[in-house]
PDB file of C-alpha atoms in Angstrom:
ATOM      1  CA  UNK A   1      -4.323 -16.074 -11.036  1.00  0.00           C
ATOM      2  CA  UNK A   2      -3.602 -13.355 -13.541  1.00  0.00           C
ATOM      3  CA  UNK A   3      -1.707 -14.009 -16.747  1.00  0.00           C
ATOM      4  CA  UNK A   4       1.466 -11.949 -16.985  1.00  0.00           C
ATOM      5  CA  UNK A   5       0.601 -10.993 -20.560  1.00  0.00           C
ATOM      6  CA  UNK A   6      -2.528  -9.199 -19.273  1.00  0.00           C
ATOM      7  CA  UNK A   7      -0.596  -6.830 -16.989  1.00  0.00           C
ATOM      8  CA  UNK A   8      -0.021  -3.181 -17.838  1.00  0.00           C
ATOM      9  CA  UNK A   9      -0.183   0.061 -15.840  1.00  0.00           C
ATOM     10  CA  UNK A  10      -3.990   0.306 -15.847  1.00  0.00           C
ATOM     11  CA  UNK A  11      -4.717  -3.368 -15.219  1.00  0.00           C
ATOM     12  CA  UNK A  12      -2.104  -3.359 -12.450  1.00  0.00           C
ATOM     13  CA  UNK A  13      -3.856  -0.468 -10.707  1.00  0.00           C
ATOM     14  CA  UNK A  14      -7.147  -2.371 -11.003  1.00  0.00           C
ATOM     15  CA  UNK A  15      -5.596  -5.528  -9.515  1.00  0.00           C
ATOM     16  CA  UNK A  16      -4.063  -3.622  -6.599  1.00  0.00           C
ATOM     17  CA  UNK A  17      -7.374  -1.827  -6.001  1.00  0.00           C
ATOM     18  CA  UNK A  18      -9.246  -5.161  -5.921  1.00  0.00           C
ATOM     19  CA  UNK A  19      -6.809  -6.484  -3.317  1.00  0.00           C
ATOM     20  CA  UNK A  20      -6.938  -3.337  -1.160  1.00  0.00           C
ATOM     21  CA  UNK A  21     -10.747  -3.333  -1.192  1.00  0.00           C
ATOM     22  CA  UNK A  22     -10.738  -6.779   0.462  1.00  0.00           C
ATOM     23  CA  UNK A  23      -8.736  -5.475   3.439  1.00  0.00           C
ATOM     24  CA  UNK A  24     -10.700  -4.904   6.605  1.00  0.00           C
ATOM     25  CA  UNK A  25      -9.835  -1.272   7.394  1.00  0.00           C
ATOM     26  CA  UNK A  26     -12.032   1.477   8.782  1.00  0.00           C
ATOM     27  CA  UNK A  27     -13.806   3.531   6.121  1.00  0.00           C
ATOM     28  CA  UNK A  28     -12.100   6.671   7.462  1.00  0.00           C
ATOM     29  CA  UNK A  29      -8.884   5.515   5.764  1.00  0.00           C
ATOM     30  CA  UNK A  30      -8.656   6.931   2.254  1.00  0.00           C
ATOM     31  CA  UNK A  31      -6.089   5.799  -0.273  1.00  0.00           C
ATOM     32  CA  UNK A  32      -4.716   6.506  -3.700  1.00  0.00           C
ATOM     33  CA  UNK A  33      -2.786   4.156  -5.949  1.00  0.00           C
ATOM     34  CA  UNK A  34       0.233   5.417  -7.878  1.00  0.00           C
ATOM     35  CA  UNK A  35       2.094   3.604 -10.634  1.00  0.00           C
ATOM     36  CA  UNK A  36       5.785   3.787  -9.722  1.00  0.00           C
ATOM     37  CA  UNK A  37       7.260   2.206 -12.841  1.00  0.00           C
ATOM     38  CA  UNK A  38       8.195  -1.043 -14.534  1.00  0.00           C
ATOM     39  CA  UNK A  39      11.654  -2.587 -14.661  1.00  0.00           C
ATOM     40  CA  UNK A  40      12.535  -5.992 -16.059  1.00  0.00           C
ATOM     41  CA  UNK A  41       8.908  -7.155 -15.977  1.00  0.00           C
ATOM     42  CA  UNK A  42       8.277  -5.946 -12.407  1.00  0.00           C
ATOM     43  CA  UNK A  43       5.445  -3.434 -12.114  1.00  0.00           C
ATOM     44  CA  UNK A  44       5.590  -1.298  -8.954  1.00  0.00           C
ATOM     45  CA  UNK A  45       2.672   0.503  -7.320  1.00  0.00           C
ATOM     46  CA  UNK A  46       2.291   2.563  -4.144  1.00  0.00           C
ATOM     47  CA  UNK A  47      -0.911   2.681  -2.120  1.00  0.00           C
ATOM     48  CA  UNK A  48      -0.813   5.783   0.072  1.00  0.00           C
ATOM     49  CA  UNK A  49      -3.192   5.804   3.056  1.00  0.00           C
ATOM     50  CA  UNK A  50      -4.288   8.688   5.262  1.00  0.00           C
ATOM     51  CA  UNK A  51      -7.191   9.765   7.426  1.00  0.00           C
ATOM     52  CA  UNK A  52      -8.170  13.286   6.401  1.00  0.00           C
ATOM     53  CA  UNK A  53     -10.717  15.120   8.540  1.00  0.00           C
ATOM     54  CA  UNK A  54     -12.703  18.338   8.167  1.00  0.00           C
ATOM     55  CA  UNK A  55     -10.426  20.046  10.653  1.00  0.00           C
ATOM     56  CA  UNK A  56      -7.282  18.676   9.022  1.00  0.00           C
ATOM     57  CA  UNK A  57      -7.892  17.743   5.371  1.00  0.00           C
ATOM     58  CA  UNK A  58      -4.133  17.431   4.764  1.00  0.00           C
ATOM     59  CA  UNK A  59      -2.831  14.848   7.246  1.00  0.00           C
ATOM     60  CA  UNK A  60       0.500  15.182   9.063  1.00  0.00           C
ATOM     61  CA  UNK A  61       1.530  11.689   8.010  1.00  0.00           C
ATOM     62  CA  UNK A  62       0.643   9.008   5.511  1.00  0.00           C
ATOM     63  CA  UNK A  63       1.288   5.273   5.429  1.00  0.00           C
ATOM     64  CA  UNK A  64       2.351   3.558   2.217  1.00  0.00           C
ATOM     65  CA  UNK A  65       2.078  -0.016   1.030  1.00  0.00           C
ATOM     66  CA  UNK A  66       4.259  -0.952  -1.945  1.00  0.00           C
ATOM     67  CA  UNK A  67       3.011  -3.576  -4.389  1.00  0.00           C
ATOM     68  CA  UNK A  68       5.074  -5.499  -6.893  1.00  0.00           C
ATOM     69  CA  UNK A  69       3.591  -7.469  -9.777  1.00  0.00           C
ATOM     70  CA  UNK A  70       6.219  -9.777 -11.268  1.00  0.00           C
ATOM     71  CA  UNK A  71       5.360 -10.635 -14.866  1.00  0.00           C
ATOM     72  CA  UNK A  72       8.493 -12.675 -15.656  1.00  0.00           C
ATOM     73  CA  UNK A  73       6.570 -15.922 -15.133  1.00  0.00           C
ATOM     74  CA  UNK A  74       3.484 -17.212 -16.964  1.00  0.00           C
ATOM     75  CA  UNK A  75       1.219 -16.234 -14.041  1.00  0.00           C
ATOM     76  CA  UNK A  76       1.893 -12.864 -12.419  1.00  0.00           C
ATOM     77  CA  UNK A  77       3.214 -12.995  -8.850  1.00  0.00           C
ATOM     78  CA  UNK A  78       1.803 -10.264  -6.598  1.00  0.00           C
ATOM     79  CA  UNK A  79       3.479  -9.212  -3.351  1.00  0.00           C
ATOM     80  CA  UNK A  80       3.480  -6.177  -1.088  1.00  0.00           C
ATOM     81  CA  UNK A  81       5.678  -4.555   1.543  1.00  0.00           C
ATOM     82  CA  UNK A  82       4.710  -1.978   4.132  1.00  0.00           C
ATOM     83  CA  UNK A  83       6.615   1.273   4.323  1.00  0.00           C
ATOM     84  CA  UNK A  84       9.777   0.972   6.449  1.00  0.00           C
ATOM     85  CA  UNK A  85       9.397  -2.813   6.677  1.00  0.00           C
ATOM     86  CA  UNK A  86      11.249  -5.640   4.969  1.00  0.00           C
ATOM     87  CA  UNK A  87       8.793  -8.512   5.244  1.00  0.00           C
ATOM     88  CA  UNK A  88       7.305  -9.404   1.863  1.00  0.00           C
ATOM     89  CA  UNK A  89       3.621 -10.335   2.040  1.00  0.00           C
ATOM     90  CA  UNK A  90       1.583 -12.463  -0.351  1.00  0.00           C
ATOM     91  CA  UNK A  91      -1.977 -11.065  -0.509  1.00  0.00           C
ATOM     92  CA  UNK A  92      -3.322 -14.614  -0.828  1.00  0.00           C
ATOM     93  CA  UNK A  93      -1.574 -15.782   2.347  1.00  0.00           C
ATOM     94  CA  UNK A  94      -1.347 -12.747   4.631  1.00  0.00           C
ATOM     95  CA  UNK A  95      -4.299 -11.172   6.430  1.00  0.00           C
ATOM     96  CA  UNK A  96      -3.782  -7.414   6.275  1.00  0.00           C
ATOM     97  CA  UNK A  97      -4.121  -5.612   9.608  1.00  0.00           C
ATOM     98  CA  UNK A  98      -5.231  -2.014  10.006  1.00  0.00           C
ATOM     99  CA  UNK A  99      -2.884  -1.816  13.013  1.00  0.00           C
ATOM    100  CA  UNK A 100       0.059  -1.842  10.607  1.00  0.00           C
ATOM    101  CA  UNK A 101      -1.129   1.449   9.078  1.00  0.00           C
ATOM    102  CA  UNK A 102      -1.750   2.951  12.517  1.00  0.00           C
ATOM    103  CA  UNK A 103       1.744   1.942  13.659  1.00  0.00           C
ATOM    104  CA  UNK A 104       3.369   3.676  10.678  1.00  0.00           C
ATOM    105  CA  UNK A 105       1.371   6.874  11.269  1.00  0.00           C
ATOM    106  CA  UNK A 106       2.091   6.806  15.019  1.00  0.00           C
ATOM    107  CA  UNK A 107       5.824   6.349  14.436  1.00  0.00           C
ATOM    108  CA  UNK A 108       5.903   9.265  12.003  1.00  0.00           C
ATOM    109  CA  UNK A 109       3.975  11.521  14.374  1.00  0.00           C
ATOM    110  CA  UNK A 110       6.325  10.675  17.261  1.00  0.00           C
ATOM    111  CA  UNK A 111       9.307  11.415  15.065  1.00  0.00           C
ATOM    112  CA  UNK A 112       7.817  14.743  13.935  1.00  0.00           C
ATOM    113  CA  UNK A 113       7.264  15.739  17.569  1.00  0.00           C
ATOM    114  CA  UNK A 114      10.972  15.253  18.223  1.00  0.00           C
ATOM    115  CA  UNK A 115      12.086  17.456  15.321  1.00  0.00           C
ATOM    116  CA  UNK A 116      12.435  21.169  15.947  1.00  0.00           C
ATOM    117  CA  UNK A 117      12.111  23.505  12.986  1.00  0.00           C
TER     118      UNK A 117
END
């Protein structure tokens, strides 16, 4: 448990990073964590995943996981939601699956194939 009084932008990024590092995903997945803002004691962060390669260092699609740290209670409540999904996950109760990231990327790539520029 993390005390709500200990949460700020930097400590929030550290907490999210600690959680993400426990997820069992292939080392090819790289991520960055962005602070999205704080409203009414809710700190928001985005973890953006991609698999860059030598041939394609800028990927066609990324997959995002949105974290919320609610500091309105004595102990902070941490949850996350995957991009384009509604289900709210508790990192202490949900086992993260790499397949979720792959599904987001696959869906985006299929959609991009259908768009003509």
